[in-house]
Amino acid sequence: MSSSEDVLKSLVSHAKEYGFVFPSSEIYDGLSATYDYGPYGVDLKNNIKAYWWKAMVQIHTNLVGLDSAIFMHPTTWKASGHVDAFNDPLIDNKDSKKRYRADVLIEEHIEKLRLKIEKELEKAAQRFGDSFDPEMYLKTNPRVLGYAEEMDQVRAGMKSALEEGNLEALRNLIVELGVVCPLSGSKNWTEVRQFNLMFATELGSVSGEASTIYLRPETAQGSYVNFLNVQKSARMKIPFGIAQIGKAFRNEIIARQFIFRMREFEQMEMQFFVRPGTEMEWFEYWKAFRIKWHAALGLGDSNYRFHDHIKLAHYANAATDIEFNFPMGFKELEGIHSRTDFDLKAHETFSGRKQQYFDPELQESYIPYVVETAIGLDRMFLAILSASFKEEQLEDGSMRTVLAIPRWLAPVKLAILPLVKKDGLPELAMRIFNDLRLDFTCQYDEKDAIGKRYRRQDAIGTPFCITIDHQSLEDGMATLRDRDSMTQERIDISELNSRLHERLDMSRLLQTLTD
Ligand code: ATP
């Protein structure tokens, strides 16, 4: 088993053991690609949502919120193109009977070539030492150039096959590249077929075409059909945006890799309405702002990269992904799309109602263009969990498992721990707990030795522990232990509240986004 699979496996079992994520309906052996969030998971999720919402809606005076229904009029999905075009090309391996997305198999092949180039670079760097010039090497080394050329060719082949909807060409590419099924190791592939990802159900008791409704595959359409309601009621002027957090549903073909690809998941999406012709400026603005939002959490800048789309969706004129270095490698975490006026125009046509904005400065009406930022809450959760999960050897040789979750997002912020369960220490600790829990999510714990209690808090990612000892009764000081450095400092109990606000308040994090 590869080490990345090991990491993911440890993460899944840690998430379950410590109450972050459970397989859904586990007593019935679970349901594939659906998960339940446990006591700490729900708090982490809520804190991520709060960070997104505040950074988007609270900081930006030109953004407002919306919470639209999951069910929408079925014509919505005709207009948006999802009924006809929200398909994935799927292919089966005849030996393992496993189903894959044809485009994903090809992307993985391209990624393998990229890794080969990286390996060549590493080897050359070792060979040439200080005098090594990586840029020159990339431009001149024949082996590297060969891989790069192959990557370009494969990319171009996939792009044209996808754009033409040429499923045979897609299959031929897989065969030509010699792609093997990771399970059976065979190249025995079926034809490629299109598969619609929307879940359909029936409204009320009537069955038939007219009453077929869909579980929304994205939250964005709720913002489009409410564009004028929001603009008028909140008196918004273009450019302005609508932000929304909510569930979305997709009947994913490959639903593996834990909460990375689920059939029921949550999205945090923002639709920004702009004057036609200004969309590329705003596309750049939102790219820069969104990567800043990620970087501020301190999970490591090298864990992110932009990846421009090879094939643009039917509605887009520019699109990029923010990819994150998950245990399975770099994969999409967030999409930033310039969606043109495709959706509003389609809704105008299908509904027969004007979807136009009167621009007082230009003295004319137009259908705005849209720039969208769309991030999966569950993927963000996985990004945080995987970058935070560490197994460390301590000075005394023992091991600790720690979740170094960015402190503003940690589900439990503080643990208040009396050193022993007697001599009035629990009473003082409880008084501190009762004071601090009004401001922070706290735990009080007096069971087991102090070292064991620290380990328990490390495992759920609690950034600070406050320990009360006999000395505290005399000098009114407590020990504040930092999760990451494990340093301890004595702090006046009366100052705890303000000192903790300095370190834990989300406003400090938001401040860095406005600099
Ligand atoms: P992918 O290419 O991975 O299928 P996508 O490009 O179809 O994703 P978008 O339609 O751009 O995804 O959706 C916006 C965001 O929603 C994605 O960046 C991702 O974080 C999240 N998302 C999409 N599908 C899923 C899923 N099945 N499970 C969890 N999150 C998802």
Coordinates of C-alpha atoms and ligand atoms in Angstrom, one line a residue:
M1 CA 0.0 0.0 0.0
S2 CA 1.3 3.4 -0.9
S3 CA 2.1 5.9 1.9
S4 CA -0.6 8.3 0.7
E5 CA -3.2 5.6 1.2
D6 CA -1.8 5.0 4.6
V7 CA -2.2 8.6 5.5
L8 CA -5.8 8.7 4.3
K9 CA -6.5 5.5 6.2
S10 CA -5.1 6.9 9.5
L11 CA -7.0 10.1 8.9
V12 CA -10.3 8.3 8.4
S13 CA -9.9 6.2 11.5
H14 CA -8.8 9.2 13.6
A15 CA -11.8 11.2 12.3
K16 CA -14.1 8.4 13.4
E17 CA -12.5 7.6 16.8
Y18 CA -12.4 11.3 17.8
G19 CA -15.9 12.2 16.7
F20 CA -15.2 14.2 13.5
V21 CA -16.7 12.1 10.7
F22 CA -18.7 8.8 10.8
P23 CA -19.7 6.7 7.8
S24 CA -23.4 7.3 7.3
S25 CA -25.9 4.7 8.7
E26 CA -22.9 2.6 9.8
I27 CA -25.0 0.0 11.6
Y28 CA -26.3 -1.0 8.2
D29 CA -22.7 -1.2 6.8
G30 CA -22.9 2.4 5.7
L31 CA -24.0 4.1 2.5
S32 CA -21.3 4.7 -0.1
A33 CA -20.0 8.3 -0.4
T34 CA -22.2 9.7 2.4
Y35 CA -20.9 10.7 5.8
D36 CA -22.2 12.1 9.1
Y37 CA -20.3 14.7 11.0
G38 CA -19.8 14.0 14.7
P39 CA -19.6 16.3 17.7
Y40 CA -16.2 17.9 16.8
G41 CA -16.8 17.6 13.1
V42 CA -19.9 19.8 13.2
D43 CA -18.1 22.5 15.2
L44 CA -15.2 22.5 12.8
K45 CA -17.6 22.7 9.9
N46 CA -19.5 25.6 11.5
N47 CA -16.3 27.4 12.1
I48 CA -15.2 27.0 8.5
K49 CA -18.6 28.3 7.4
A50 CA -18.3 31.3 9.7
Y51 CA -14.8 32.1 8.4
W52 CA -16.1 32.0 4.8
W53 CA -19.2 33.9 5.5
K54 CA -17.5 36.7 7.4
A55 CA -14.7 37.0 4.9
M56 CA -17.1 37.2 2.0
V57 CA -20.4 38.8 3.2
Q58 CA -19.2 40.7 6.3
I59 CA -16.0 42.2 4.9
H60 CA -17.3 42.9 1.4
T61 CA -20.0 45.6 1.6
N62 CA -21.1 44.6 -1.9
L63 CA -21.9 41.0 -1.0
V64 CA -25.2 39.8 0.5
G65 CA -26.4 36.4 1.6
L66 CA -29.2 34.0 0.5
D67 CA -30.5 30.7 1.6
S68 CA -32.6 29.3 -1.3
A69 CA -34.5 26.0 -1.3
I70 CA -32.8 22.7 -2.4
F71 CA -35.8 21.9 -4.6
M72 CA -36.3 24.2 -7.6
H73 CA -38.7 24.4 -10.5
P74 CA -37.6 21.7 -12.9
T75 CA -37.3 24.2 -15.8
T76 CA -34.3 25.7 -13.8
W77 CA -32.2 22.7 -14.7
K78 CA -33.3 22.7 -18.4
A79 CA -32.3 26.4 -18.6
S80 CA -29.0 25.9 -16.8
G81 CA -28.0 23.1 -19.2
H82 CA -27.8 20.5 -16.4
V83 CA -30.5 18.2 -17.8
D84 CA -28.7 18.0 -21.2
A85 CA -25.1 18.5 -20.3
F86 CA -24.3 17.7 -16.7
N87 CA -22.7 14.5 -17.6
D88 CA -19.5 12.6 -16.8
P89 CA -17.9 10.3 -19.3
L90 CA -17.7 6.9 -17.6
I91 CA -15.8 3.8 -18.5
D92 CA -15.7 0.3 -16.9
N93 CA -12.9 -2.1 -16.5
K94 CA -14.3 -5.5 -17.6
D95 CA -12.1 -7.5 -15.3
S96 CA -12.4 -5.6 -12.0
K97 CA -15.9 -4.3 -12.9
K98 CA -14.8 -1.0 -11.5
R99 CA -16.2 2.2 -13.0
Y100 CA -14.0 5.2 -13.7
R101 CA -14.4 8.7 -15.1
A102 CA -12.6 8.6 -18.4
D103 CA -11.3 12.2 -18.1
V104 CA -10.0 11.4 -14.6
L105 CA -8.0 8.4 -15.8
I106 CA -6.3 10.6 -18.4
E107 CA -5.7 13.5 -15.9
E108 CA -4.0 10.9 -13.7
H109 CA -1.8 9.8 -16.6
I110 CA -0.8 13.5 -17.1
E111 CA 0.0 13.8 -13.4
K112 CA 2.3 10.8 -13.6
L113 CA 4.2 12.5 -16.4
R114 CA 4.5 15.6 -14.3
L115 CA 5.9 13.5 -11.4
K116 CA 8.5 12.0 -13.7
I117 CA 9.7 15.5 -14.6
E118 CA 9.9 16.3 -10.9
K119 CA 12.0 13.2 -10.3
E120 CA 14.4 14.1 -13.1
L121 CA 14.8 17.5 -11.6
E122 CA 15.5 16.1 -8.2
K123 CA 18.1 13.7 -9.6
A124 CA 19.8 16.4 -11.6
A125 CA 19.9 18.7 -8.6
Q126 CA 21.7 16.1 -6.6
R127 CA 24.1 15.4 -9.5
F128 CA 25.0 19.0 -10.2
G129 CA 24.9 20.5 -6.7
D130 CA 25.1 24.3 -6.3
S131 CA 25.7 25.0 -10.0
F132 CA 22.3 23.5 -10.9
D133 CA 20.0 25.7 -12.9
P134 CA 16.5 24.1 -12.9
E135 CA 15.0 26.4 -15.5
M136 CA 17.8 25.7 -18.0
Y137 CA 17.4 22.0 -17.3
L138 CA 13.7 22.1 -17.9
K139 CA 14.3 23.9 -21.2
T140 CA 17.1 21.7 -22.5
N141 CA 17.1 18.2 -21.1
P142 CA 15.8 15.8 -23.8
R143 CA 14.1 13.4 -21.4
V144 CA 12.2 16.2 -19.6
L145 CA 11.3 17.8 -23.0
G146 CA 9.9 14.5 -24.1
Y147 CA 7.7 14.1 -21.1
A148 CA 6.5 17.8 -21.4
E149 CA 5.7 17.2 -25.0
E150 CA 3.8 14.1 -24.2
M151 CA 1.8 16.0 -21.5
D152 CA 0.9 18.6 -24.0
Q153 CA -0.2 16.1 -26.6
V154 CA -2.4 14.1 -24.2
R155 CA -3.9 17.3 -22.9
A156 CA -4.7 18.5 -26.4
G157 CA -6.2 15.1 -27.3
M158 CA -8.4 15.1 -24.3
K159 CA -9.5 18.7 -24.8
S160 CA -10.7 18.1 -28.3
A161 CA -12.4 14.8 -27.5
L162 CA -14.3 16.4 -24.6
E163 CA -15.2 19.5 -26.5
E164 CA -16.5 17.5 -29.4
G165 CA -18.2 15.1 -27.1
N166 CA -16.3 12.4 -29.0
L167 CA -16.5 9.4 -26.6
E168 CA -14.8 7.1 -29.0
A169 CA -11.8 9.4 -29.2
L170 CA -11.7 9.5 -25.4
R171 CA -11.6 5.7 -25.2
N172 CA -8.9 5.5 -27.9
L173 CA -6.8 7.9 -25.9
I174 CA -7.1 5.7 -22.8
V175 CA -6.1 2.6 -24.9
E176 CA -3.2 4.4 -26.7
L177 CA -1.8 5.6 -23.4
G178 CA -1.9 2.1 -22.1
V179 CA -3.9 3.1 -19.0
V180 CA -4.4 0.2 -16.7
C181 CA -7.1 -0.4 -14.1
P182 CA -5.4 0.2 -10.7
L183 CA -7.4 -2.8 -9.3
S184 CA -7.1 -5.5 -11.9
G185 CA -4.0 -4.2 -13.7
S186 CA -5.8 -4.9 -17.0
K187 CA -6.4 -2.8 -20.1
N188 CA -9.7 -4.4 -20.8
W189 CA -12.0 -1.3 -21.1
T190 CA -15.7 -0.9 -22.1
E191 CA -16.9 1.8 -24.3
V192 CA -17.2 5.3 -22.8
R193 CA -20.8 6.4 -22.0
Q194 CA -22.3 9.7 -20.7
F195 CA -23.9 9.6 -17.3
N196 CA -26.1 12.4 -15.9
L197 CA -25.1 13.3 -12.3
M198 CA -28.4 14.7 -11.1
F199 CA -30.6 12.9 -8.6
A200 CA -34.2 12.9 -9.8
T201 CA -37.3 12.4 -7.6
E202 CA -41.0 13.1 -7.9
L203 CA -43.0 15.9 -6.5
G204 CA -46.1 14.9 -4.5
S205 CA -47.9 11.8 -5.6
V206 CA -48.1 12.4 -9.4
S207 CA -45.5 10.6 -11.5
G208 CA -44.4 11.4 -15.0
E209 CA -42.1 13.9 -16.7
A210 CA -43.9 17.0 -15.6
S211 CA -43.5 16.3 -11.9
T212 CA -39.8 15.2 -12.0
I213 CA -37.8 17.4 -9.8
Y214 CA -34.1 17.3 -9.0
L215 CA -32.0 17.6 -5.9
R216 CA -29.9 20.6 -6.8
P217 CA -26.4 19.8 -8.1
E218 CA -25.1 23.3 -7.2
T219 CA -26.4 26.2 -5.1
A220 CA -25.6 28.7 -7.8
Q221 CA -29.0 28.5 -9.6
G222 CA -30.8 29.6 -6.5
S223 CA -28.8 32.8 -6.6
Y224 CA -29.5 33.3 -10.3
V225 CA -33.2 32.9 -10.2
N226 CA -33.3 35.3 -7.2
F227 CA -30.9 37.8 -8.8
L228 CA -33.5 40.6 -9.2
N229 CA -35.3 39.8 -5.9
V230 CA -32.0 40.3 -4.1
Q231 CA -30.8 43.3 -6.2
K232 CA -34.1 45.2 -5.6
S233 CA -34.8 44.3 -2.0
A234 CA -31.2 44.9 -0.8
R235 CA -30.8 47.9 -3.1
M236 CA -27.6 46.6 -4.6
K237 CA -25.7 48.3 -7.4
I238 CA -23.6 46.4 -9.9
P239 CA -21.0 45.1 -9.2
F240 CA -22.4 43.0 -6.3
G241 CA -22.5 39.4 -5.2
I242 CA -24.8 36.8 -3.7
A243 CA -23.3 34.3 -1.3
Q244 CA -24.9 31.1 -0.3
I245 CA -23.9 28.0 1.8
G246 CA -26.0 24.9 1.3
K247 CA -26.3 21.2 0.4
A248 CA -25.8 20.0 -3.2
F249 CA -26.2 16.5 -4.6
R250 CA -24.4 14.6 -7.4
N251 CA -24.7 11.0 -8.3
E252 CA -20.9 10.7 -8.6
I253 CA -19.6 7.7 -10.5
I254 CA -16.4 7.4 -8.6
A255 CA -17.2 8.1 -5.0
R256 CA -14.1 7.2 -3.2
Q257 CA -11.5 9.1 -1.2
F258 CA -13.5 9.8 2.0
I259 CA -15.2 13.1 2.1
F260 CA -13.4 14.4 -1.1
R261 CA -16.1 13.1 -3.4
M262 CA -19.5 12.6 -1.8
R263 CA -23.0 12.2 -3.3
E264 CA -24.4 14.7 -0.7
F265 CA -22.1 17.5 0.1
E266 CA -22.1 21.2 1.1
Q267 CA -21.0 24.1 -1.0
M268 CA -20.0 27.7 -0.2
E269 CA -20.7 29.6 -3.4
M270 CA -20.7 33.2 -4.4
Q271 CA -22.0 34.7 -7.6
F272 CA -20.7 38.1 -8.5
F273 CA -22.7 40.2 -11.0
V274 CA -20.6 42.6 -13.1
R275 CA -20.8 44.9 -16.1
P276 CA -20.2 42.9 -19.3
G277 CA -16.6 43.4 -20.4
T278 CA -15.3 43.8 -16.8
E279 CA -15.5 40.1 -15.9
M280 CA -11.8 39.3 -16.4
E281 CA -10.8 42.1 -13.9
W282 CA -13.2 40.6 -11.4
F283 CA -12.0 37.1 -12.2
E284 CA -8.5 38.2 -11.2
Y285 CA -9.7 40.0 -8.1
W286 CA -11.6 36.9 -6.8
K287 CA -8.7 34.6 -7.7
A288 CA -6.4 36.8 -5.6
F289 CA -8.8 37.2 -2.7
R290 CA -9.7 33.5 -2.5
I291 CA -6.0 32.4 -2.4
K292 CA -5.4 35.0 0.3
W293 CA -8.3 33.5 2.3
H294 CA -6.7 30.1 2.1
A295 CA -3.1 31.3 2.8
A296 CA -4.2 33.2 6.0
L297 CA -5.0 29.9 7.7
G298 CA -1.3 29.0 7.6
L299 CA -1.7 25.4 6.2
G300 CA 1.4 26.0 4.1
D301 CA 1.5 28.0 0.8
S302 CA 3.2 25.1 -1.1
N303 CA 0.0 23.1 -0.5
Y304 CA -2.0 25.2 -3.0
R305 CA -1.7 25.7 -6.7
F306 CA -3.9 27.1 -9.5
H307 CA -4.9 24.8 -12.3
D308 CA -6.6 26.3 -15.3
H309 CA -9.3 24.2 -16.8
I310 CA -8.5 22.3 -20.0
K311 CA -12.1 22.0 -21.0
L312 CA -14.3 25.0 -20.1
A313 CA -17.8 24.1 -18.9
H314 CA -20.7 25.0 -21.2
Y315 CA -21.2 28.3 -19.4
A316 CA -17.7 29.6 -18.8
N317 CA -15.2 31.8 -20.6
A318 CA -12.4 31.4 -18.0
A319 CA -12.0 29.0 -15.2
T320 CA -9.4 28.0 -12.7
D321 CA -9.2 25.6 -9.8
I322 CA -7.4 26.2 -6.5
E323 CA -5.9 22.8 -5.9
F324 CA -4.8 21.5 -2.6
N325 CA -2.2 18.9 -1.7
F326 CA -4.5 16.3 -0.3
P327 CA -3.1 12.9 0.9
M328 CA -4.1 11.6 -2.6
G329 CA -2.1 14.4 -4.3
F330 CA -3.1 17.9 -5.7
K331 CA -6.8 17.9 -6.4
E332 CA -9.5 20.6 -6.8
L333 CA -10.6 22.3 -3.6
E334 CA -12.3 25.4 -5.1
G335 CA -13.4 26.6 -8.5
I336 CA -13.3 30.2 -9.8
H337 CA -15.4 30.6 -12.9
S338 CA -16.2 33.4 -15.2
R339 CA -19.7 32.2 -16.2
T340 CA -20.5 35.0 -18.6
D341 CA -24.3 35.9 -19.0
F342 CA -25.1 32.3 -19.8
D343 CA -27.3 31.5 -16.8
L344 CA -29.2 34.7 -16.6
K345 CA -29.8 34.8 -20.3
A346 CA -31.1 31.2 -20.3
H347 CA -33.4 32.0 -17.4
E348 CA -34.7 35.0 -19.3
T349 CA -35.4 32.8 -22.3
F350 CA -37.0 29.9 -20.4
S351 CA -39.1 32.0 -18.0
G352 CA -40.0 34.8 -20.4
R353 CA -39.1 37.3 -17.6
K354 CA -36.5 40.0 -18.1
Q355 CA -33.3 39.3 -16.1
Q356 CA -31.8 42.7 -16.7
Y357 CA -30.2 45.4 -14.6
F358 CA -30.6 49.1 -15.3
D359 CA -27.2 50.7 -14.9
P360 CA -27.8 54.3 -13.7
E361 CA -24.3 55.4 -14.7
L362 CA -24.5 54.0 -18.2
Q363 CA -28.2 54.8 -18.5
E364 CA -28.8 51.4 -20.1
S365 CA -30.1 47.9 -19.2
Y366 CA -28.1 44.7 -19.6
I367 CA -27.9 41.1 -18.5
P368 CA -24.9 41.1 -16.1
Y369 CA -21.9 38.8 -16.4
V370 CA -21.1 36.5 -13.5
V371 CA -17.9 35.5 -11.8
E372 CA -18.3 32.7 -9.4
T373 CA -16.2 31.3 -6.5
A374 CA -17.3 27.8 -5.4
I375 CA -15.7 25.8 -2.7
G376 CA -16.8 22.5 -1.2
L377 CA -17.1 22.7 2.5
D378 CA -16.4 19.0 2.9
R379 CA -13.2 19.3 0.8
M380 CA -12.1 22.3 2.9
F381 CA -12.7 20.2 6.0
L382 CA -10.6 17.4 4.5
A383 CA -7.8 19.9 3.5
I384 CA -7.7 21.2 7.1
L385 CA -7.8 17.8 8.6
S386 CA -5.1 16.3 6.4
A387 CA -2.7 19.3 6.7
S388 CA -3.2 19.4 10.5
F389 CA -2.8 15.7 11.3
K390 CA 0.6 15.0 12.7
E391 CA 2.3 12.2 14.5
E392 CA 5.2 13.5 16.5
Q393 CA 7.9 12.0 18.6
L394 CA 8.4 13.9 21.9
E395 CA 11.6 14.5 23.7
D396 CA 11.0 11.7 26.1
G397 CA 10.7 9.3 23.1
S398 CA 6.9 8.9 23.4
M399 CA 4.5 9.7 20.5
R400 CA 1.6 12.1 20.3
T401 CA -1.1 12.5 17.6
V402 CA -2.0 16.1 17.2
L403 CA -4.4 18.0 15.0
A404 CA -2.8 21.4 14.5
I405 CA -6.1 22.9 13.2
P406 CA -5.8 26.7 12.6
R407 CA -6.8 27.9 16.1
W408 CA -9.6 30.1 15.0
L409 CA -11.4 27.1 13.5
A410 CA -10.7 24.5 16.2
P411 CA -13.9 22.9 17.5
V412 CA -12.8 23.2 21.1
K413 CA -10.8 26.3 21.9
L414 CA -9.8 25.6 25.5
A415 CA -9.6 22.8 28.0
I416 CA -9.6 23.7 31.7
L417 CA -7.7 21.1 33.7
P418 CA -7.2 20.9 37.5
L419 CA -3.9 19.1 38.2
V420 CA -5.5 16.9 40.8
K421 CA -9.1 16.1 41.7
K422 CA -8.8 17.5 45.3
D423 CA -7.6 20.4 47.5
G424 CA -10.0 22.9 46.0
L425 CA -8.4 22.8 42.5
P426 CA -11.6 21.5 40.8
E427 CA -13.6 24.3 42.3
L428 CA -11.2 27.0 41.0
A429 CA -11.0 25.3 37.6
M430 CA -14.8 25.1 37.4
R431 CA -15.1 28.9 38.2
I432 CA -12.7 29.6 35.4
F433 CA -14.5 27.2 33.1
N434 CA -17.9 28.9 33.9
D435 CA -16.4 32.3 33.0
L436 CA -14.6 31.3 29.8
R437 CA -17.3 29.2 28.3
L438 CA -19.4 32.3 27.7
D439 CA -16.8 33.4 25.2
F440 CA -15.2 30.2 23.9
T441 CA -16.1 26.6 23.4
C442 CA -14.4 25.0 26.4
Q443 CA -14.1 21.6 28.0
Y444 CA -13.5 20.8 31.6
D445 CA -11.6 17.6 32.3
E446 CA -10.4 16.2 35.6
K447 CA -10.0 12.5 34.7
D448 CA -6.7 10.7 34.4
A449 CA -3.1 12.0 34.6
I450 CA -2.4 15.4 33.2
G451 CA -0.2 14.0 30.3
K452 CA -3.1 11.8 29.2
R453 CA -5.5 14.7 29.3
Y454 CA -3.1 16.8 27.1
R455 CA -2.9 14.0 24.6
R456 CA -6.7 13.8 24.4
Q457 CA -6.9 17.6 23.7
D458 CA -4.1 17.3 21.1
A459 CA -6.0 14.6 19.3
I460 CA -9.1 16.8 18.8
G461 CA -7.0 19.9 18.1
T462 CA -7.6 22.1 21.1
P463 CA -5.2 25.0 20.8
F464 CA -4.9 25.9 24.5
C465 CA -5.0 24.0 27.8
I466 CA -5.3 25.9 31.1
T467 CA -4.0 24.0 34.1
I468 CA -4.7 24.8 37.6
D469 CA -2.3 23.7 40.3
H470 CA -1.7 24.2 44.0
Q471 CA 0.4 27.3 43.3
S472 CA -2.7 28.8 41.5
L473 CA -4.6 28.9 44.8
E474 CA -1.8 31.1 46.2
D475 CA -0.7 33.4 43.4
G476 CA -3.9 33.5 41.2
M477 CA -1.9 32.3 38.2
A478 CA -2.7 29.4 35.8
T479 CA -0.6 27.6 33.2
L480 CA -1.4 28.2 29.6
R481 CA -0.2 25.4 27.4
D482 CA 0.2 25.9 23.6
R483 CA -0.8 22.8 21.5
D484 CA 1.7 23.3 18.8
S485 CA 4.9 24.4 20.6
M486 CA 3.9 22.7 23.9
T487 CA 5.3 25.7 25.7
Q488 CA 3.8 26.7 29.0
E489 CA 3.4 30.1 30.4
R490 CA 2.0 31.4 33.7
I491 CA -0.8 33.9 33.2
D492 CA -2.8 35.8 35.8
I493 CA -6.2 34.2 35.9
S494 CA -7.9 37.6 35.7
E495 CA -6.1 38.3 32.4
L496 CA -6.9 34.9 30.8
N497 CA -10.1 36.1 29.0
S498 CA -8.5 39.1 27.3
R499 CA -5.3 37.2 26.4
L500 CA -7.3 34.4 24.8
H501 CA -9.4 36.8 22.8
E502 CA -6.2 38.2 21.3
R503 CA -5.2 34.7 20.1
L504 CA -8.6 33.2 19.2
D505 CA -10.8 36.0 17.8
M506 CA -11.6 35.5 14.2
S507 CA -11.5 39.2 13.7
R508 CA -7.7 39.0 13.9
L509 CA -7.7 36.5 11.1
L510 CA -10.1 38.6 9.0
Q511 CA -7.9 41.7 9.6
T512 CA -5.1 40.0 7.6
L513 CA -7.5 39.8 4.6
T514 CA -8.1 43.5 4.5
D515 CA -4.4 44.5 4.7
Ligands
ATP1 P1 -14.8 17.7 -9.7 O1 -14.1 18.1 -11.0 O2 -13.9 17.3 -8.6 O3 -15.9 16.8 -9.9 P2 -16.3 20.1 -10.1 O4 -15.4 20.9 -10.9 O5 -17.5 19.4 -10.8 O6 -15.5 19.1 -9.2 P3 -17.7 22.4 -9.2 O7 -19.0 22.1 -9.9 O8 -16.8 23.5 -9.6 O9 -16.9 21.0 -9.0 O10 -18.2 22.6 -7.6 C1 -17.6 23.5 -6.8 C2 -16.9 22.9 -5.6 O11 -17.8 21.9 -5.0 C3 -15.7 22.0 -6.0 O12 -14.5 22.8 -6.1 C4 -15.6 21.1 -4.8 O13 -14.9 21.6 -3.7 C5 -17.0 20.9 -4.4 N1 -17.5 19.6 -4.9 C6 -17.9 19.3 -6.1 N2 -18.4 18.0 -6.2 C7 -18.2 17.5 -5.0 C8 -18.4 16.2 -4.4 N3 -18.9 15.2 -5.1 N4 -18.1 16.0 -3.1 C9 -17.6 17.0 -2.3 N5 -17.4 18.2 -2.8 C10 -17.7 18.5 -4.1

